[in-house]
Short mmCIF file of N, CA and C and ligand atoms in Angstrom, two decimals:
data_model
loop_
_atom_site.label_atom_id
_atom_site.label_comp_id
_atom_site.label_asym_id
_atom_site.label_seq_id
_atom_site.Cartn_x
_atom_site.Cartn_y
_atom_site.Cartn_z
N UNK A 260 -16.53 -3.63 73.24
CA UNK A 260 -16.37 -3.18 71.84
C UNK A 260 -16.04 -1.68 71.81
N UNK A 261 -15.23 -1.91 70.77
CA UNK A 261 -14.82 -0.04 70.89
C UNK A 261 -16.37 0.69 70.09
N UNK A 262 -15.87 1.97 70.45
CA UNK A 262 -16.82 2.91 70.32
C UNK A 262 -17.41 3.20 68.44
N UNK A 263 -17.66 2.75 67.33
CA UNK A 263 -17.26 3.19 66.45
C UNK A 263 -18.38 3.97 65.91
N UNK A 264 -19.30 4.61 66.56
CA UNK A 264 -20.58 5.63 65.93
C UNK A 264 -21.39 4.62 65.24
N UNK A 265 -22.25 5.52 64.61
CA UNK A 265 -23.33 4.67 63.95
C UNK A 265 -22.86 3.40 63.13
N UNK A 266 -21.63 3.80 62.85
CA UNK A 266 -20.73 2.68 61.44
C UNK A 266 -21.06 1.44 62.53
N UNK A 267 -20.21 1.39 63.81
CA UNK A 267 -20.41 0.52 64.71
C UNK A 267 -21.66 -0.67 65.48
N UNK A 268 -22.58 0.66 65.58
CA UNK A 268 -24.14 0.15 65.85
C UNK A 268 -24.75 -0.82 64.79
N UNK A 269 -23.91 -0.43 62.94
CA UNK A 269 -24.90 -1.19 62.34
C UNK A 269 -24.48 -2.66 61.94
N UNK A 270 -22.92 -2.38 62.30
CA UNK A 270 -22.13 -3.62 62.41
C UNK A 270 -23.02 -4.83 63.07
N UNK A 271 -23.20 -4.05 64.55
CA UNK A 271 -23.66 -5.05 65.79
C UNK A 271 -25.22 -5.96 65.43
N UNK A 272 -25.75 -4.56 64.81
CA UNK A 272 -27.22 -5.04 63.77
C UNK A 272 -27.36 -6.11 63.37
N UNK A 273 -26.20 -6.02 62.36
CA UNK A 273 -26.06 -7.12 61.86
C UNK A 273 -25.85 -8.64 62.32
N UNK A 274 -24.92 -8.44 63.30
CA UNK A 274 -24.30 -9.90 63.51
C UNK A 274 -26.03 -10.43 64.11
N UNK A 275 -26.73 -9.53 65.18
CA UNK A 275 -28.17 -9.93 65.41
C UNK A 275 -28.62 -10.66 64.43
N UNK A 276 -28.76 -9.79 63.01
CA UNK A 276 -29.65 -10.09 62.04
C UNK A 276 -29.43 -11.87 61.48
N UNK A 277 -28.04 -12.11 61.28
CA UNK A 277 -27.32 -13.21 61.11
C UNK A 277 -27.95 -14.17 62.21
N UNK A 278 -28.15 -14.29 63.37
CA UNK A 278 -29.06 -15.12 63.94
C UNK A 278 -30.43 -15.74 63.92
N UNK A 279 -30.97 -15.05 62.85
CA UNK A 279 -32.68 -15.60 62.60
C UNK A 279 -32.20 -15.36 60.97
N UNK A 280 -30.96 -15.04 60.27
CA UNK A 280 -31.21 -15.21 58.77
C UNK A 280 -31.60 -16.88 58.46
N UNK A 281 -32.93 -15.67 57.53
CA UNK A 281 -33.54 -17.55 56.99
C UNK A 281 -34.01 -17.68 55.56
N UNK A 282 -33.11 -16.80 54.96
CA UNK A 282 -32.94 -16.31 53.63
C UNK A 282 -32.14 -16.98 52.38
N UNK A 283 -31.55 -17.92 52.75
CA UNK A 283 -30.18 -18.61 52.10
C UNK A 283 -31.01 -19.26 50.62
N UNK A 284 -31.99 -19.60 50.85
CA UNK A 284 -32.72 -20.28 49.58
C UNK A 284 -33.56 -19.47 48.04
N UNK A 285 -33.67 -18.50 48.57
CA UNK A 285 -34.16 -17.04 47.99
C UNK A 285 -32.92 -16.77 46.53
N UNK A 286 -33.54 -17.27 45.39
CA UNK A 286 -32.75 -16.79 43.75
C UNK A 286 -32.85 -15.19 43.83
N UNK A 287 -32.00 -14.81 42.55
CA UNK A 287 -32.06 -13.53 42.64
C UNK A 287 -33.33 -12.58 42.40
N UNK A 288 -33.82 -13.60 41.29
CA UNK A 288 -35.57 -13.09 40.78
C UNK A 288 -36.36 -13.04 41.38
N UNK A 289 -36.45 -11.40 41.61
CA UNK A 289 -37.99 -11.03 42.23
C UNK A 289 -38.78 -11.97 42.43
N UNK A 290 -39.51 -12.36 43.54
CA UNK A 290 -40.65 -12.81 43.72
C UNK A 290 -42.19 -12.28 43.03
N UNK A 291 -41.87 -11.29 43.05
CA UNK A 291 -43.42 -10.77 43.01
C UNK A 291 -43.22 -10.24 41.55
N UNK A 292 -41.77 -10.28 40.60
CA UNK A 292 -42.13 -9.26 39.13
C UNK A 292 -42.19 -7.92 39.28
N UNK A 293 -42.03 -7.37 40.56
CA UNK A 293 -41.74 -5.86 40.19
C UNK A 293 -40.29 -5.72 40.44
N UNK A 294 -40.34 -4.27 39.58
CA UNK A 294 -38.85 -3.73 39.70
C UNK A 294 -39.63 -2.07 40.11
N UNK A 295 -38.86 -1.19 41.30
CA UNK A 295 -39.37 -0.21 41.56
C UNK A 295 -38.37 1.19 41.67
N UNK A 296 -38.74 1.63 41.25
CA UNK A 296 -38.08 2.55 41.03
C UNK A 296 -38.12 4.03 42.05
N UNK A 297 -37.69 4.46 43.09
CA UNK A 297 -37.91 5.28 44.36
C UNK A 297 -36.83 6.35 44.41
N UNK A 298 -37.31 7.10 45.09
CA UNK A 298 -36.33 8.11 45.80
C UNK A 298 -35.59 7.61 47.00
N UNK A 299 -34.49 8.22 47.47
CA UNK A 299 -33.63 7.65 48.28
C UNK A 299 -34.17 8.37 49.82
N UNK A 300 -35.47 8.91 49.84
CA UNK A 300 -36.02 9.95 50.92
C UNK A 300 -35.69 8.82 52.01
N UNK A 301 -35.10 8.80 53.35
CA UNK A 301 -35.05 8.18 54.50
C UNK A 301 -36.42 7.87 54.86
N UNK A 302 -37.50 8.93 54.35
CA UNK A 302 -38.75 8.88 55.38
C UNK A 302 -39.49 8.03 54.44
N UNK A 303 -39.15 7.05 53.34
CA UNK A 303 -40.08 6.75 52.43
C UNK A 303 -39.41 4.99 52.49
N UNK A 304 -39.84 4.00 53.56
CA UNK A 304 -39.67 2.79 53.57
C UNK A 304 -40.04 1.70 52.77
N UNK A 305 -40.01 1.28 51.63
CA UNK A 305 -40.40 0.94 50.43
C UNK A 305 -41.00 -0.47 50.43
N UNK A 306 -40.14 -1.29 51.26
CA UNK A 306 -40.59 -2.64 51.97
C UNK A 306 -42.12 -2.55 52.58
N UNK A 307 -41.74 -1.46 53.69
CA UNK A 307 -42.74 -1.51 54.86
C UNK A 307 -43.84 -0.81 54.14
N UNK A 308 -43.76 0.30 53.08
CA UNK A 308 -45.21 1.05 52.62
C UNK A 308 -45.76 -0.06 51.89
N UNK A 309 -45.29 -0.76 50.79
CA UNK A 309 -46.23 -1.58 50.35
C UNK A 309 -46.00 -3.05 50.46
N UNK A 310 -45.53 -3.49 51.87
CA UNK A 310 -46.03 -4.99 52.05
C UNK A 310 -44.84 -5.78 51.39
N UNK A 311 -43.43 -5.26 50.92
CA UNK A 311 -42.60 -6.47 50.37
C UNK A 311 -41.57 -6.85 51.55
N UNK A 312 -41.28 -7.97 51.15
CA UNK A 312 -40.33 -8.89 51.93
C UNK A 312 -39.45 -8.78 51.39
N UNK A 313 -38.22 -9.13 51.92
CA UNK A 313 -37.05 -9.86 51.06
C UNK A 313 -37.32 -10.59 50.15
N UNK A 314 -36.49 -10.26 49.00
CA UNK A 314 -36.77 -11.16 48.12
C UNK A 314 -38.41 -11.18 46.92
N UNK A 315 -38.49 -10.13 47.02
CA UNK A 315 -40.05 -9.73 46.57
C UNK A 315 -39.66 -9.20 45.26
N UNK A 316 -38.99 -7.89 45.36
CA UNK A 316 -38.80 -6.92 44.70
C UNK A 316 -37.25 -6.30 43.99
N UNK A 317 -37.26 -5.60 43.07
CA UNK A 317 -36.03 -5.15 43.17
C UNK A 317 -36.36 -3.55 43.47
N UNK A 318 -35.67 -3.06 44.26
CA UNK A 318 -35.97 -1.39 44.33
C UNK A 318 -34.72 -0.66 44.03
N UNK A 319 -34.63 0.44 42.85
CA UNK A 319 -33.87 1.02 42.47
C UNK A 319 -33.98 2.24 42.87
N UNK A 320 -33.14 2.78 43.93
CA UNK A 320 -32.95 4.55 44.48
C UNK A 320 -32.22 4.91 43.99
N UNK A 321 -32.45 6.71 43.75
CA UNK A 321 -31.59 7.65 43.61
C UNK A 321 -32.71 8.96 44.22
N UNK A 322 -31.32 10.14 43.96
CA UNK A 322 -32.03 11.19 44.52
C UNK A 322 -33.17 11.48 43.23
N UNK A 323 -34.45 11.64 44.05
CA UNK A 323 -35.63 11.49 43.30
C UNK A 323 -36.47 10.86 42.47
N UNK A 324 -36.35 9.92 42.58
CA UNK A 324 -36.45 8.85 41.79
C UNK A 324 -36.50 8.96 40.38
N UNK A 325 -35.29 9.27 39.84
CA UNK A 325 -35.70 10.01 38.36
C UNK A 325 -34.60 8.44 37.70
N UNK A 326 -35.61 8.72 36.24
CA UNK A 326 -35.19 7.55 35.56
C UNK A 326 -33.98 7.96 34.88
N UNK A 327 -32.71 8.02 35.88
CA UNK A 327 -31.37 8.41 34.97
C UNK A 327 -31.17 7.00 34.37
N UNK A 328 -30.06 7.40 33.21
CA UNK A 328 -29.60 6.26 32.20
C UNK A 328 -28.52 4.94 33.50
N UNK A 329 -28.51 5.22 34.55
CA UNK A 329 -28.14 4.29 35.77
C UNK A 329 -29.40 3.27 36.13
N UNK A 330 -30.64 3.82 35.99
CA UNK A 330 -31.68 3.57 36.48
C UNK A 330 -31.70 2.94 34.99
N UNK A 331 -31.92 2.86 34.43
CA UNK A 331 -32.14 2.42 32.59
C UNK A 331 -31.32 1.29 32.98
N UNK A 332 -30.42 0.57 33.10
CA UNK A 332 -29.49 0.20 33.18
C UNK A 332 -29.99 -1.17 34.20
N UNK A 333 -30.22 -1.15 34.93
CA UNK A 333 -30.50 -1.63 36.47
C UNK A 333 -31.83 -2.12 35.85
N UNK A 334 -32.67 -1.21 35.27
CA UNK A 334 -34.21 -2.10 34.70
C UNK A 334 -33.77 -3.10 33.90
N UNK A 335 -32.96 -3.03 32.95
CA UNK A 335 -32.46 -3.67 31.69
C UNK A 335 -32.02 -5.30 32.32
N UNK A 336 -31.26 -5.12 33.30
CA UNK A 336 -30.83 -6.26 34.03
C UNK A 336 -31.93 -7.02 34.51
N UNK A 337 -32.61 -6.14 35.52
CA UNK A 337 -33.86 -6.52 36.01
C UNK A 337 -34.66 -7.27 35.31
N UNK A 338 -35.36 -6.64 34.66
CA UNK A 338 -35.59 -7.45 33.18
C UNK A 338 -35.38 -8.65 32.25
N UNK A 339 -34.30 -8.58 31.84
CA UNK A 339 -33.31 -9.06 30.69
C UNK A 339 -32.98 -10.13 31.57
N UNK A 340 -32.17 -10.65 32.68
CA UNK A 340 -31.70 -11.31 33.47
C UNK A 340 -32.64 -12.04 34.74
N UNK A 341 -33.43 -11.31 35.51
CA UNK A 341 -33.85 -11.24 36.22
C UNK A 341 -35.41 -11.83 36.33
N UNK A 342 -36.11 -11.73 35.24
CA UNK A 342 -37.61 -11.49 34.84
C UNK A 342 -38.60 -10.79 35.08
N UNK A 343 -38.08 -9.45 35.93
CA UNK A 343 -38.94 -8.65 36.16
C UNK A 343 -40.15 -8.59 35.02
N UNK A 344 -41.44 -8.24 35.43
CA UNK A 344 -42.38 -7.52 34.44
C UNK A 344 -43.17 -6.33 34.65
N UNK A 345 -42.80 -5.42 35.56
CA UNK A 345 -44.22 -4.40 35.95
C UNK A 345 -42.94 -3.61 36.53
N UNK A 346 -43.03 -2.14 36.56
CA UNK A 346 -42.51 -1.07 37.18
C UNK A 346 -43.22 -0.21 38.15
N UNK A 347 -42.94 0.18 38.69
CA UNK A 347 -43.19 1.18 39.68
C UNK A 347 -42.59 1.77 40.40
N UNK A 348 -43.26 3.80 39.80
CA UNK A 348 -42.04 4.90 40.37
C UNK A 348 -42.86 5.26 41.46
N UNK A 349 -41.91 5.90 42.10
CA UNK A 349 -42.36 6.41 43.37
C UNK A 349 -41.67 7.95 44.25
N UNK A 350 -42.40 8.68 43.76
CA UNK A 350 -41.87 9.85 44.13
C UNK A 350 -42.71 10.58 45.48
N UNK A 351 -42.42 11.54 46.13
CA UNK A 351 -43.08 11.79 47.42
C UNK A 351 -43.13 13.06 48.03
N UNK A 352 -43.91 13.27 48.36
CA UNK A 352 -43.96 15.09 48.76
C UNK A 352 -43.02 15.54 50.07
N UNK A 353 -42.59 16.72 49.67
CA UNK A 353 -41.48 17.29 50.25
C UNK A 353 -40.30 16.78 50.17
N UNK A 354 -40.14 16.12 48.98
CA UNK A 354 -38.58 15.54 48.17
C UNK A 354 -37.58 17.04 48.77
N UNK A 355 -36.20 16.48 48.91
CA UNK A 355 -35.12 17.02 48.84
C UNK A 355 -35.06 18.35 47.31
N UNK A 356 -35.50 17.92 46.70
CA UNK A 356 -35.07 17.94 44.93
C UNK A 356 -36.40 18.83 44.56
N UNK A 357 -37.66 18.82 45.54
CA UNK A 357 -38.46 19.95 45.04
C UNK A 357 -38.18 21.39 45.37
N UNK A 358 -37.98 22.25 44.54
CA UNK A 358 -37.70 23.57 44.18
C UNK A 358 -36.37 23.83 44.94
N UNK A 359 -35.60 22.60 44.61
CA UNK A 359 -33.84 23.18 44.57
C UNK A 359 -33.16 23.74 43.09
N UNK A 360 -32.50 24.52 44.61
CA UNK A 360 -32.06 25.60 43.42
C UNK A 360 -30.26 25.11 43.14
N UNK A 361 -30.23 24.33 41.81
CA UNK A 361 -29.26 23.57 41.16
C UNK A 361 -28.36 24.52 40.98
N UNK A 362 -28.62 25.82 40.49
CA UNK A 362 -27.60 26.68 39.63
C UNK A 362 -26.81 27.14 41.32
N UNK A 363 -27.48 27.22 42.54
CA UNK A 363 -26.87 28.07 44.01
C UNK A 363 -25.97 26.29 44.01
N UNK A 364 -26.39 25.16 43.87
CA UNK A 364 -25.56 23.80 44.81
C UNK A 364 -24.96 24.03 43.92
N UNK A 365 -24.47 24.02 42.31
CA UNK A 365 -23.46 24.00 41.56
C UNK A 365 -22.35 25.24 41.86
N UNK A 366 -23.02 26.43 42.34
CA UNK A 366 -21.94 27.28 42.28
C UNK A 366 -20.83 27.09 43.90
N UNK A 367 -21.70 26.90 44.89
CA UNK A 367 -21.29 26.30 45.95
C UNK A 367 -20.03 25.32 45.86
N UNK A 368 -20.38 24.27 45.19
CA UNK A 368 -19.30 22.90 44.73
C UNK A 368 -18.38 23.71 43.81
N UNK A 369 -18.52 24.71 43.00
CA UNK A 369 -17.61 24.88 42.70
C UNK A 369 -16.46 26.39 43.40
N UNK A 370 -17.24 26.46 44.36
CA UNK A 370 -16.20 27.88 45.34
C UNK A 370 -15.58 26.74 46.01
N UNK A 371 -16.54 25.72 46.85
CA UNK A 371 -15.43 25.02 47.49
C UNK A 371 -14.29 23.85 46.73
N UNK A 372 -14.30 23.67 45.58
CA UNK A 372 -13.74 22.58 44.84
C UNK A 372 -12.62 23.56 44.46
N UNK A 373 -13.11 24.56 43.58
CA UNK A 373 -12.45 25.32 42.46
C UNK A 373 -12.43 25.07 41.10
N UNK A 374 -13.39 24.01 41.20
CA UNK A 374 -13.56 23.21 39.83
C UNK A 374 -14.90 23.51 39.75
N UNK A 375 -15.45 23.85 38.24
CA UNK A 375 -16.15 23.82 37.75
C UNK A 375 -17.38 22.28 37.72
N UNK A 376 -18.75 22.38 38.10
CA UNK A 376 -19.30 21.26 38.19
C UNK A 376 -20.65 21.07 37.25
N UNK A 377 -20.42 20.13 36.44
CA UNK A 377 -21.74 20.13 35.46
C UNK A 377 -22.62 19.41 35.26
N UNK A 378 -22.67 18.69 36.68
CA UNK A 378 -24.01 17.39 36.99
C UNK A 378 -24.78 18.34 37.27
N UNK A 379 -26.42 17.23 36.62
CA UNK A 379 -27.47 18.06 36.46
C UNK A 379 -28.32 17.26 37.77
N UNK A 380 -29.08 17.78 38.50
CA UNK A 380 -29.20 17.31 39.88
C UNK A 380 -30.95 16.71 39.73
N UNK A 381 -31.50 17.00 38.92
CA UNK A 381 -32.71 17.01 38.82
C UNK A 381 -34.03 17.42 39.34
N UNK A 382 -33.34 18.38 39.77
CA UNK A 382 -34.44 19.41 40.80
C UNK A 382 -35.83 19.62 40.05
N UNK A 383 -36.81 19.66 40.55
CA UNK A 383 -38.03 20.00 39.74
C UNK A 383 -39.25 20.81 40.80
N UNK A 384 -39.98 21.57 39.72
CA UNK A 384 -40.91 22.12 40.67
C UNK A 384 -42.74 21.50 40.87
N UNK A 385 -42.48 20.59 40.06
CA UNK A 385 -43.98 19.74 39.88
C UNK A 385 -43.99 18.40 40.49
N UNK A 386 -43.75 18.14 41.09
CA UNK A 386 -43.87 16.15 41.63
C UNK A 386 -44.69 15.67 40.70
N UNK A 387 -46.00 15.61 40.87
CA UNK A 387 -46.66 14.96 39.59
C UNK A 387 -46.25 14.72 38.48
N UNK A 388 -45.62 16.16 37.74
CA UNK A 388 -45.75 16.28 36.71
C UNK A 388 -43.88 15.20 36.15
N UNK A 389 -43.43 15.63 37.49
CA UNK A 389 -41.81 14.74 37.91
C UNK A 389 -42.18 13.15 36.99
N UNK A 390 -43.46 12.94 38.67
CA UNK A 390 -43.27 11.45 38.14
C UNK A 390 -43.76 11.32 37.26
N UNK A 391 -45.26 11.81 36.59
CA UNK A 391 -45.32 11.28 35.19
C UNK A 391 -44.82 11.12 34.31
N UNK A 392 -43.50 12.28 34.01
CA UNK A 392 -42.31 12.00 32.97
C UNK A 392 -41.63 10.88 32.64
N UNK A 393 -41.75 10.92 34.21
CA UNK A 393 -40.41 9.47 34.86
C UNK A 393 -41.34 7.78 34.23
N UNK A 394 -42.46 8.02 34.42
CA UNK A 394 -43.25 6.84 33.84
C UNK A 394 -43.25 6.90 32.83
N UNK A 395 -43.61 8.08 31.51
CA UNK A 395 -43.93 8.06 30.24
C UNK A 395 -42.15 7.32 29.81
N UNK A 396 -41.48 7.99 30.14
CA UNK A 396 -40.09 7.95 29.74
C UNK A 396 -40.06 6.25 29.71
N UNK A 397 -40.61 5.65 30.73
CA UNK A 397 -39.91 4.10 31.16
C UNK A 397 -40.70 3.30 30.18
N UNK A 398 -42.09 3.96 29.97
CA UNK A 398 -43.22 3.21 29.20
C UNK A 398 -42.58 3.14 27.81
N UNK A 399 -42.05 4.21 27.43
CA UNK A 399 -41.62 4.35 25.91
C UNK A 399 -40.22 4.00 25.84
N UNK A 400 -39.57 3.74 26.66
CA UNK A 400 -38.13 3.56 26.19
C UNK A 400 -37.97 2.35 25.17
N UNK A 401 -37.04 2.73 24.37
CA UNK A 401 -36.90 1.32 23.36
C UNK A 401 -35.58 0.28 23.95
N UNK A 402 -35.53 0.51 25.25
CA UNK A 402 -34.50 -0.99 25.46
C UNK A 402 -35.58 -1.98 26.56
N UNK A 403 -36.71 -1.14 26.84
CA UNK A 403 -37.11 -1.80 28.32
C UNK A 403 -38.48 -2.49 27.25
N UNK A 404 -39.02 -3.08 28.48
CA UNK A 404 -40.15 -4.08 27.50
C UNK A 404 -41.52 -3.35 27.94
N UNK A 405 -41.98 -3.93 26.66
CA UNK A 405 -43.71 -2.72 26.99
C UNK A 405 -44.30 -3.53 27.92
N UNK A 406 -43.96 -3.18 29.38
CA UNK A 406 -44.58 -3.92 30.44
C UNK A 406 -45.47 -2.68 30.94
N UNK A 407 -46.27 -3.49 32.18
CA UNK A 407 -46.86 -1.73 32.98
C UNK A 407 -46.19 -1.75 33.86
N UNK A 408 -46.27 0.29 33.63
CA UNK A 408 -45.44 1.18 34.35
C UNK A 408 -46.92 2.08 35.39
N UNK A 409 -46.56 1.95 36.42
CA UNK A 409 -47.40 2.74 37.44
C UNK A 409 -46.82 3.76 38.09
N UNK A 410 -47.39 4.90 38.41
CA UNK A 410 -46.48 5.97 39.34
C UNK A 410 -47.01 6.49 40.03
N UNK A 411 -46.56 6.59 41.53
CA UNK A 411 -47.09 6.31 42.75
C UNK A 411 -46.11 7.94 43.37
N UNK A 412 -47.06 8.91 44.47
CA UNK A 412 -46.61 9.67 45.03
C UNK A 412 -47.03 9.18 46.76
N UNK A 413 -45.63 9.24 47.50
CA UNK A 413 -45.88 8.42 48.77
C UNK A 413 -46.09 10.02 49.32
N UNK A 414 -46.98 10.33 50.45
CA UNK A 414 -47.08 11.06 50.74
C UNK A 414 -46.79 11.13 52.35
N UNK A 415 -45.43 12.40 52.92
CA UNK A 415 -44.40 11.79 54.08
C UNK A 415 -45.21 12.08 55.03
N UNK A 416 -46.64 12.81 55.62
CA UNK A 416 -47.52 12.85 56.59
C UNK A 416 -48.02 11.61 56.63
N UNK A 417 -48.64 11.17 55.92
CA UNK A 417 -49.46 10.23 56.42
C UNK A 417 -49.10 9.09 55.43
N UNK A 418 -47.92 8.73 54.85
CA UNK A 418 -47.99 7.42 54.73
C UNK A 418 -48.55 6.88 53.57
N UNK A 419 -49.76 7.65 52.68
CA UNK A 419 -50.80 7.11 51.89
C UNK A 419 -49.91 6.98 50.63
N UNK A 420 -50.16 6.25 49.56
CA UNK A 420 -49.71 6.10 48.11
C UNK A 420 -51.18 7.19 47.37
N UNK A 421 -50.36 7.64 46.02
CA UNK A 421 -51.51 8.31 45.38
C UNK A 421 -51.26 7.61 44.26
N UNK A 422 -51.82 7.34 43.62
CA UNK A 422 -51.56 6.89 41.91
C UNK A 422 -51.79 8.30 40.97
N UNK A 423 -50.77 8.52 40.25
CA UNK A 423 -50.91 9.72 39.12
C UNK A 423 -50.43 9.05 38.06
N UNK A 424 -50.28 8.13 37.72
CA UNK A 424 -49.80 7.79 36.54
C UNK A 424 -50.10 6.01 36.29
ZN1 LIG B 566 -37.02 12.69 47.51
#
C-alpha cells in the first residue's frame, strides 16, 4: 500500500473495523435519550468518559462546547425526530478557547487573508461560568423541550466529571 500519512492509517482502521462490525441493526434513536453536547478537545473521549456505546447517544462537538444556533439545530432534530430527552454539556479545563485572545486570531486571519473576519470564536475566561450559560441557554430556549439539562466539566488530568450545573 502506498504511503498515504495518517489519511492512510485511518483508511486501514477501518477496513479492520469492518471485520467485527456488528452494528447493522442499531435505528438512528439514541439508545439511552441523551443528546450531548461537548467540546471538540482530542483529550476529552466522550464514549469512553461516560460508558456509551455506539448507538447510545448523540454527541454534538464544536470548539467549546458552546450552544451555537448549529448546535440549536442538531438538538431540534435530536429531539423532534430522533426522541432524545435529557442534555448534557460538557466543557473541560484547559479548553483551547480559555483566555483566547479573539481580537490577536481575528487580526492574524485577516493579515494573512486580507479580508476582514467577523466570526465570533467564543473564547471565555470562566469555564463554569461558560458552561452554565451554555445550560441555562438550552434549559430556556423556546424551540427545545423543557427536558433536563446537566453540565458537566471533564477535567483533562485526571479524567473526573464535575457537575456545575
Ligand atoms: Zn475545549
Amino acid at each position: 500500500m502506498t504511503d498515504r500519512g495518517e489519511f492512510g492509517r485511518i483508511l486501514a482502521e477501518n477496513e479492520r473495523y469492518t471485520e467485527s462490525f456488528d452494528r447493522s441493526a442499531l435505528t438512528p434513536a439514541p439508545l439511552s435519550g441523551l443528546a450531548i453536547v461537548a467540546c471538540m478537545d482530542a483529550r476529552l473521549d466522550v464514549e469512553e468518559a461516560l460508558g456509551l456505546r455506539t448507538g447510545d447517544a448523540h454527541i454534538i462537538r464544536n470548539a467549546g462546547g458552546i450552544a451555537t444556533d448549529d448546535v440549536i439545530r442538531s438538538l431540534i432534530v435530536s429531539q423532534q425526530l430522533l426522541g432524545t430527552d435529557e442534555i448534557v454539556v460538557i466543557g473541560h479545563t484547559r479548553c483551547g478557547l480559555l483566555d483566547a485572545d479573539e481580537t490577536a486570531l481575528r487580526a492574524r486571519l485577516s493579515a494573512a487573508t486580507g479580508r476582514d473576519f467577523g466570526l465570533e470564536f467564543g473564547s471565555f475566561d470562566d469555564l463554569e461560568a461558560r458552561v452554565r450559560a451554555s445550560v441555562e441557554q438550552l434549559r430556556t430556549h423556546p424551540w427545545l423541550k423543557p427536558v433536563p439539562v446537566h453540565g458537566l466539566i471533564f477535567d483533562v488530568s485526571t479524567g473526573r466529571l464535575h457537575e456545575v450545573a
